[in-house]
Amino acid sequence: MTKDDFWQGVRGGFPVMLSASPFGALFGALAIENGFSVFDAVFMSMTLYAGASQMVGIELFGNKVQPWLIVLSVFAVNFRHILYSASIAKHIRHFSGLQKFFAFFLLVDPQYAETEKRAERGEPVTFAWYLGFAMIIYIPWQMTTLLGAIFGQLIGDPHAIGLDVLLPIYFMGLVLGFRKRNNWLSVVAVSSLASVAAIHFVGSPWHVSIGAVAGIVVAACMPLEAQDAQSGAREEEV
């Protein structure tokens, strides 16, 4: 059962791995472009393991920004992980302390999204499934970072060939995965508008956190009755 769960997680994470691999290579290439060594790039991927934050970090390192501002900026981008952790805590409360440590370290956007969807379907969120889903993304991420760091300079400027648009497309796909939830459109619309306004009036990377907070505020103000009714209807269908 545990072995089956692990391979089920691997199969579920395989498409994510295919879509995330170009980001790993892009990060490796950008890291070298911003003065990192190959070892630095891979070490950062292995220990930080947070794609968007890694991109922000290397850009700031390359611009000789003060260390405290780099830490603060990475925190701003990763603020959403506090919300992710709080949201999935109820699904992994049966994990041991060590398992929770690895679960939170490996918690990236697709991991959060798939954990929530699995729990919504009423399927058990076992550590074996969680680890299988995570490993099929984590290990190739390090390998593509290494390849990007070594061979990335061969493709020239990644922005010139449009590789920088892959990240927003990827996140859009994750958001659309929750489109059947109540109030999804309202929350996404307000969050998007707040993020766009923030990037113009406050600047990057704060638009990420400000957009997230705006979406949370709207979601918190929405009535719960409609959600409860839909949950009840879904249970009846099952």
mmCIF file of C-alpha atoms in Angstrom:
data_model
loop_
_atom_site.group_PDB
_atom_site.id
_atom_site.type_symbol
_atom_site.label_atom_id
_atom_site.label_comp_id
_atom_site.label_asym_id
_atom_site.label_seq_id
_atom_site.Cartn_x
_atom_site.Cartn_y
_atom_site.Cartn_z
ATOM 1 C CA MET A 1 0.000 0.000 0.000
ATOM 2 C CA THR A 2 2.778 2.379 0.923
ATOM 3 C CA LYS A 3 4.744 1.422 -2.195
ATOM 4 C CA ASP A 4 1.642 1.908 -4.329
ATOM 5 C CA ASP A 5 1.065 5.325 -2.799
ATOM 6 C CA PHE A 6 4.650 6.334 -3.551
ATOM 7 C CA TRP A 7 4.418 5.386 -7.232
ATOM 8 C CA GLN A 8 0.992 7.000 -7.473
ATOM 9 C CA GLY A 9 2.630 10.197 -6.271
ATOM 10 C CA VAL A 10 5.453 9.777 -8.811
ATOM 11 C CA ARG A 11 2.953 9.337 -11.650
ATOM 12 C CA GLY A 12 0.953 12.345 -10.487
ATOM 13 C CA GLY A 13 4.029 14.552 -10.284
ATOM 14 C CA PHE A 14 5.516 13.480 -13.616
ATOM 15 C CA PRO A 15 3.610 16.049 -15.755
ATOM 16 C CA VAL A 16 4.574 18.738 -13.249
ATOM 17 C CA MET A 17 8.194 17.691 -13.544
ATOM 18 C CA LEU A 18 8.056 18.067 -17.328
ATOM 19 C CA SER A 19 6.602 21.572 -17.082
ATOM 20 C CA ALA A 20 8.899 22.680 -14.236
ATOM 21 C CA SER A 21 12.168 21.430 -15.755
ATOM 22 C CA PRO A 22 12.626 24.430 -18.090
ATOM 23 C CA PHE A 23 12.465 26.703 -15.027
ATOM 24 C CA GLY A 24 15.287 24.742 -13.409
ATOM 25 C CA ALA A 25 17.408 25.155 -16.526
ATOM 26 C CA LEU A 26 16.434 28.839 -16.751
ATOM 27 C CA PHE A 27 17.450 29.367 -13.138
ATOM 28 C CA GLY A 28 20.801 27.695 -13.746
ATOM 29 C CA ALA A 29 21.454 29.892 -16.774
ATOM 30 C CA LEU A 30 20.408 33.089 -14.985
ATOM 31 C CA ALA A 31 22.505 32.186 -11.945
ATOM 32 C CA ILE A 32 25.663 31.944 -14.056
ATOM 33 C CA GLU A 33 24.701 35.171 -15.833
ATOM 34 C CA ASN A 34 24.503 36.903 -12.443
ATOM 35 C CA GLY A 35 27.940 35.769 -11.290
ATOM 36 C CA PHE A 36 27.164 32.457 -9.572
ATOM 37 C CA SER A 37 29.400 29.431 -9.987
ATOM 38 C CA VAL A 38 27.885 26.101 -11.058
ATOM 39 C CA PHE A 39 28.263 24.849 -7.483
ATOM 40 C CA ASP A 40 26.547 27.976 -6.080
ATOM 41 C CA ALA A 41 23.602 27.559 -8.450
ATOM 42 C CA VAL A 42 23.038 23.884 -7.630
ATOM 43 C CA PHE A 43 23.595 24.435 -3.892
ATOM 44 C CA MET A 44 20.998 27.222 -3.862
ATOM 45 C CA SER A 45 18.510 24.993 -5.699
ATOM 46 C CA MET A 46 19.082 22.123 -3.267
ATOM 47 C CA THR A 47 18.747 24.186 -0.086
ATOM 48 C CA LEU A 48 16.275 26.937 -0.973
ATOM 49 C CA TYR A 49 14.150 25.000 -3.487
ATOM 50 C CA ALA A 50 11.654 27.754 -4.287
ATOM 51 C CA GLY A 51 11.685 28.639 -7.989
ATOM 52 C CA ALA A 52 10.279 32.175 -7.945
ATOM 53 C CA SER A 53 12.305 33.150 -4.866
ATOM 54 C CA GLN A 54 15.457 31.764 -6.438
ATOM 55 C CA MET A 55 14.854 33.935 -9.515
ATOM 56 C CA VAL A 56 14.341 37.026 -7.348
ATOM 57 C CA GLY A 57 17.382 36.215 -5.223
ATOM 58 C CA ILE A 58 19.852 35.857 -8.082
ATOM 59 C CA GLU A 59 18.584 39.038 -9.759
ATOM 60 C CA LEU A 60 19.203 40.968 -6.532
ATOM 61 C CA PHE A 61 22.580 39.313 -5.956
ATOM 62 C CA GLY A 62 23.575 40.375 -9.451
ATOM 63 C CA ASN A 63 22.592 43.981 -8.703
ATOM 64 C CA LYS A 64 24.706 44.087 -5.503
ATOM 65 C CA VAL A 65 21.676 44.742 -3.316
ATOM 66 C CA GLN A 66 22.095 44.777 0.486
ATOM 67 C CA PRO A 67 21.770 41.255 2.016
ATOM 68 C CA TRP A 68 18.945 42.277 4.364
ATOM 69 C CA LEU A 69 16.923 43.530 1.408
ATOM 70 C CA ILE A 70 17.502 40.243 -0.446
ATOM 71 C CA VAL A 71 16.249 38.277 2.585
ATOM 72 C CA LEU A 72 13.255 40.572 2.919
ATOM 73 C CA SER A 73 12.434 40.278 -0.784
ATOM 74 C CA VAL A 74 12.666 36.482 -0.717
ATOM 75 C CA PHE A 75 10.372 36.497 2.321
ATOM 76 C CA ALA A 76 7.885 38.666 0.432
ATOM 77 C CA VAL A 77 7.772 36.216 -2.472
ATOM 78 C CA ASN A 78 7.583 33.209 -0.160
ATOM 79 C CA PHE A 79 4.938 34.689 2.131
ATOM 80 C CA ARG A 80 2.361 32.530 0.395
ATOM 81 C CA HIS A 81 4.080 29.427 1.787
ATOM 82 C CA ILE A 82 2.945 30.401 5.277
ATOM 83 C CA LEU A 83 -0.605 30.211 3.969
ATOM 84 C CA TYR A 84 0.123 26.940 2.145
ATOM 85 C CA SER A 85 1.504 25.396 5.341
ATOM 86 C CA ALA A 86 -1.492 26.485 7.382
ATOM 87 C CA SER A 87 -3.883 25.163 4.722
ATOM 88 C CA ILE A 88 -2.398 21.667 4.347
ATOM 89 C CA ALA A 89 -1.601 21.223 8.063
ATOM 90 C CA LYS A 90 -4.972 19.566 8.613
ATOM 91 C CA HIS A 91 -4.237 17.051 5.847
ATOM 92 C CA ILE A 92 -0.824 15.974 7.200
ATOM 93 C CA ARG A 93 -1.431 16.092 10.927
ATOM 94 C CA HIS A 94 -0.865 12.312 11.036
ATOM 95 C CA PHE A 95 2.726 12.720 9.753
ATOM 96 C CA SER A 96 5.530 12.313 12.288
ATOM 97 C CA GLY A 97 7.625 15.339 13.229
ATOM 98 C CA LEU A 98 10.434 14.347 10.847
ATOM 99 C CA GLN A 99 7.955 13.682 8.039
ATOM 100 C CA LYS A 100 6.411 17.121 8.574
ATOM 101 C CA PHE A 101 9.892 18.681 8.371
ATOM 102 C CA PHE A 102 10.461 17.172 4.924
ATOM 103 C CA ALA A 103 6.859 17.850 3.903
ATOM 104 C CA PHE A 104 7.201 21.571 4.566
ATOM 105 C CA PHE A 105 10.666 21.751 3.000
ATOM 106 C CA LEU A 106 9.327 20.151 -0.191
ATOM 107 C CA LEU A 107 6.171 22.280 -0.190
ATOM 108 C CA VAL A 108 6.106 24.116 -3.511
ATOM 109 C CA ASP A 109 3.148 25.443 -5.487
ATOM 110 C CA PRO A 110 2.189 22.239 -7.373
ATOM 111 C CA GLN A 111 2.699 20.162 -4.232
ATOM 112 C CA TYR A 112 0.266 22.371 -2.354
ATOM 113 C CA ALA A 113 -2.276 22.377 -5.189
ATOM 114 C CA GLU A 114 -2.228 18.585 -5.628
ATOM 115 C CA THR A 115 -2.377 17.949 -1.871
ATOM 116 C CA GLU A 116 -5.474 20.124 -1.598
ATOM 117 C CA LYS A 117 -7.113 18.446 -4.607
ATOM 118 C CA ARG A 118 -6.332 14.976 -3.277
ATOM 119 C CA ALA A 119 -7.857 15.831 0.106
ATOM 120 C CA GLU A 120 -10.935 17.306 -1.613
ATOM 121 C CA ARG A 121 -11.433 14.042 -3.507
ATOM 122 C CA GLY A 122 -11.437 12.217 -0.182
ATOM 123 C CA GLU A 123 -8.223 10.318 -0.964
ATOM 124 C CA PRO A 124 -5.687 9.814 1.849
ATOM 125 C CA VAL A 125 -2.700 12.146 1.906
ATOM 126 C CA THR A 126 -0.059 9.631 2.945
ATOM 127 C CA PHE A 127 3.602 10.477 3.411
ATOM 128 C CA ALA A 128 4.517 7.914 0.741
ATOM 129 C CA TRP A 129 2.288 9.653 -1.817
ATOM 130 C CA TYR A 130 3.538 13.079 -0.733
ATOM 131 C CA LEU A 131 7.190 12.012 -0.993
ATOM 132 C CA GLY A 132 6.711 10.336 -4.371
ATOM 133 C CA PHE A 133 5.053 13.448 -5.795
ATOM 134 C CA ALA A 134 7.796 15.672 -4.362
ATOM 135 C CA MET A 135 10.820 13.611 -5.413
ATOM 136 C CA ILE A 136 9.846 13.409 -9.076
ATOM 137 C CA ILE A 137 9.964 17.216 -9.086
ATOM 138 C CA TYR A 138 12.829 17.909 -6.649
ATOM 139 C CA ILE A 139 15.491 15.617 -8.145
ATOM 140 C CA PRO A 140 15.000 16.679 -11.801
ATOM 141 C CA TRP A 141 14.956 20.307 -10.589
ATOM 142 C CA GLN A 142 18.538 19.895 -9.360
ATOM 143 C CA MET A 143 19.584 18.105 -12.546
ATOM 144 C CA THR A 144 18.119 20.767 -14.836
ATOM 145 C CA THR A 145 19.673 23.503 -12.706
ATOM 146 C CA LEU A 146 23.048 21.838 -13.276
ATOM 147 C CA LEU A 147 22.418 21.507 -17.020
ATOM 148 C CA GLY A 148 21.245 25.103 -17.265
ATOM 149 C CA ALA A 149 24.293 26.330 -15.358
ATOM 150 C CA ILE A 150 26.677 24.408 -17.625
ATOM 151 C CA PHE A 151 25.005 24.832 -21.006
ATOM 152 C CA GLY A 152 22.691 27.809 -20.444
ATOM 153 C CA GLN A 153 25.103 30.285 -21.984
ATOM 154 C CA LEU A 154 24.729 28.462 -25.299
ATOM 155 C CA ILE A 155 21.180 29.737 -25.692
ATOM 156 C CA GLY A 156 22.134 33.378 -25.127
ATOM 157 C CA ASP A 157 19.682 35.733 -23.442
ATOM 158 C CA PRO A 158 16.769 33.618 -22.065
ATOM 159 C CA HIS A 159 14.488 36.679 -22.168
ATOM 160 C CA ALA A 160 15.130 37.179 -25.883
ATOM 161 C CA ILE A 161 13.536 33.819 -26.751
ATOM 162 C CA GLY A 162 10.635 34.218 -24.355
ATOM 163 C CA LEU A 163 11.631 31.763 -21.628
ATOM 164 C CA ASP A 164 10.669 34.340 -18.985
ATOM 165 C CA VAL A 165 6.958 33.935 -19.874
ATOM 166 C CA LEU A 166 6.987 30.263 -18.840
ATOM 167 C CA LEU A 167 6.759 31.065 -15.132
ATOM 168 C CA PRO A 168 3.559 33.167 -15.290
ATOM 169 C CA ILE A 169 1.962 30.606 -17.632
ATOM 170 C CA TYR A 170 2.847 27.858 -15.189
ATOM 171 C CA PHE A 171 1.298 29.718 -12.235
ATOM 172 C CA MET A 172 -1.793 30.520 -14.285
ATOM 173 C CA GLY A 173 -2.269 26.807 -14.882
ATOM 174 C CA LEU A 174 -2.121 26.152 -11.131
ATOM 175 C CA VAL A 175 -4.686 28.867 -10.403
ATOM 176 C CA LEU A 176 -7.057 27.568 -13.089
ATOM 177 C CA GLY A 177 -6.992 24.192 -11.377
ATOM 178 C CA PHE A 178 -9.132 25.704 -8.603
ATOM 179 C CA ARG A 179 -11.619 27.403 -10.958
ATOM 180 C CA LYS A 180 -14.578 25.293 -9.776
ATOM 181 C CA ARG A 181 -14.319 26.567 -6.232
ATOM 182 C CA ASN A 182 -16.830 29.079 -4.926
ATOM 183 C CA ASN A 183 -15.933 32.752 -5.383
ATOM 184 C CA TRP A 184 -12.874 31.753 -7.428
ATOM 185 C CA LEU A 185 -13.351 34.458 -10.050
ATOM 186 C CA SER A 186 -13.906 37.245 -7.506
ATOM 187 C CA VAL A 187 -10.854 36.295 -5.465
ATOM 188 C CA VAL A 188 -8.604 35.921 -8.526
ATOM 189 C CA ALA A 189 -9.834 39.188 -10.063
ATOM 190 C CA VAL A 190 -9.243 41.240 -6.911
ATOM 191 C CA SER A 191 -5.898 39.574 -6.242
ATOM 192 C CA SER A 192 -4.759 40.215 -9.829
ATOM 193 C CA LEU A 193 -5.821 43.861 -9.798
ATOM 194 C CA ALA A 194 -4.142 44.455 -6.446
ATOM 195 C CA SER A 195 -0.952 42.792 -7.692
ATOM 196 C CA VAL A 196 -0.898 44.889 -10.881
ATOM 197 C CA ALA A 197 -1.494 48.076 -8.885
ATOM 198 C CA ALA A 198 1.205 47.093 -6.375
ATOM 199 C CA ILE A 199 3.871 46.484 -9.013
ATOM 200 C CA HIS A 200 3.261 49.999 -10.367
ATOM 201 C CA PHE A 201 2.969 51.887 -7.053
ATOM 202 C CA VAL A 202 5.071 49.747 -4.666
ATOM 203 C CA GLY A 203 7.319 47.657 -6.893
ATOM 204 C CA SER A 204 8.540 44.078 -7.190
ATOM 205 C CA PRO A 205 8.553 41.647 -5.373
ATOM 206 C CA TRP A 206 5.973 43.119 -2.997
ATOM 207 C CA HIS A 207 3.225 42.788 -5.593
ATOM 208 C CA VAL A 208 3.238 39.019 -4.914
ATOM 209 C CA SER A 209 2.425 39.347 -1.212
ATOM 210 C CA ILE A 210 0.075 42.313 -1.661
ATOM 211 C CA GLY A 211 -1.918 40.438 -4.307
ATOM 212 C CA ALA A 212 -2.097 37.376 -2.057
ATOM 213 C CA VAL A 213 -3.269 39.403 0.937
ATOM 214 C CA ALA A 214 -5.935 41.143 -1.164
ATOM 215 C CA GLY A 215 -7.237 37.780 -2.332
ATOM 216 C CA ILE A 216 -7.299 36.477 1.245
ATOM 217 C CA VAL A 217 -9.243 39.504 2.468
ATOM 218 C CA VAL A 218 -11.859 39.058 -0.279
ATOM 219 C CA ALA A 219 -12.121 35.313 0.390
ATOM 220 C CA ALA A 220 -12.537 35.967 4.126
ATOM 221 C CA CYS A 221 -15.347 38.456 3.441
ATOM 222 C CA MET A 222 -17.272 36.036 1.240
ATOM 223 C CA PRO A 223 -20.216 34.176 2.825
ATOM 224 C CA LEU A 224 -19.581 30.559 3.797
ATOM 225 C CA GLU A 225 -23.154 29.365 3.250
ATOM 226 C CA ALA A 226 -22.723 28.901 -0.486
ATOM 227 C CA GLN A 227 -19.553 26.858 0.015
ATOM 228 C CA ASP A 228 -21.227 24.655 2.596
ATOM 229 C CA ALA A 229 -24.181 24.050 0.274
ATOM 230 C CA GLN A 230 -21.901 23.034 -2.581
ATOM 231 C CA SER A 231 -19.900 20.707 -0.325
ATOM 232 C CA GLY A 232 -23.100 19.053 0.770
ATOM 233 C CA ALA A 233 -24.249 18.616 -2.835
ATOM 234 C CA ARG A 234 -20.892 17.112 -3.791
ATOM 235 C CA GLU A 235 -21.097 14.638 -0.947
ATOM 236 C CA GLU A 236 -24.586 13.611 -2.121
ATOM 237 C CA GLU A 237 -23.297 13.036 -5.665
ATOM 238 C CA VAL A 238 -20.556 10.794 -4.286
#
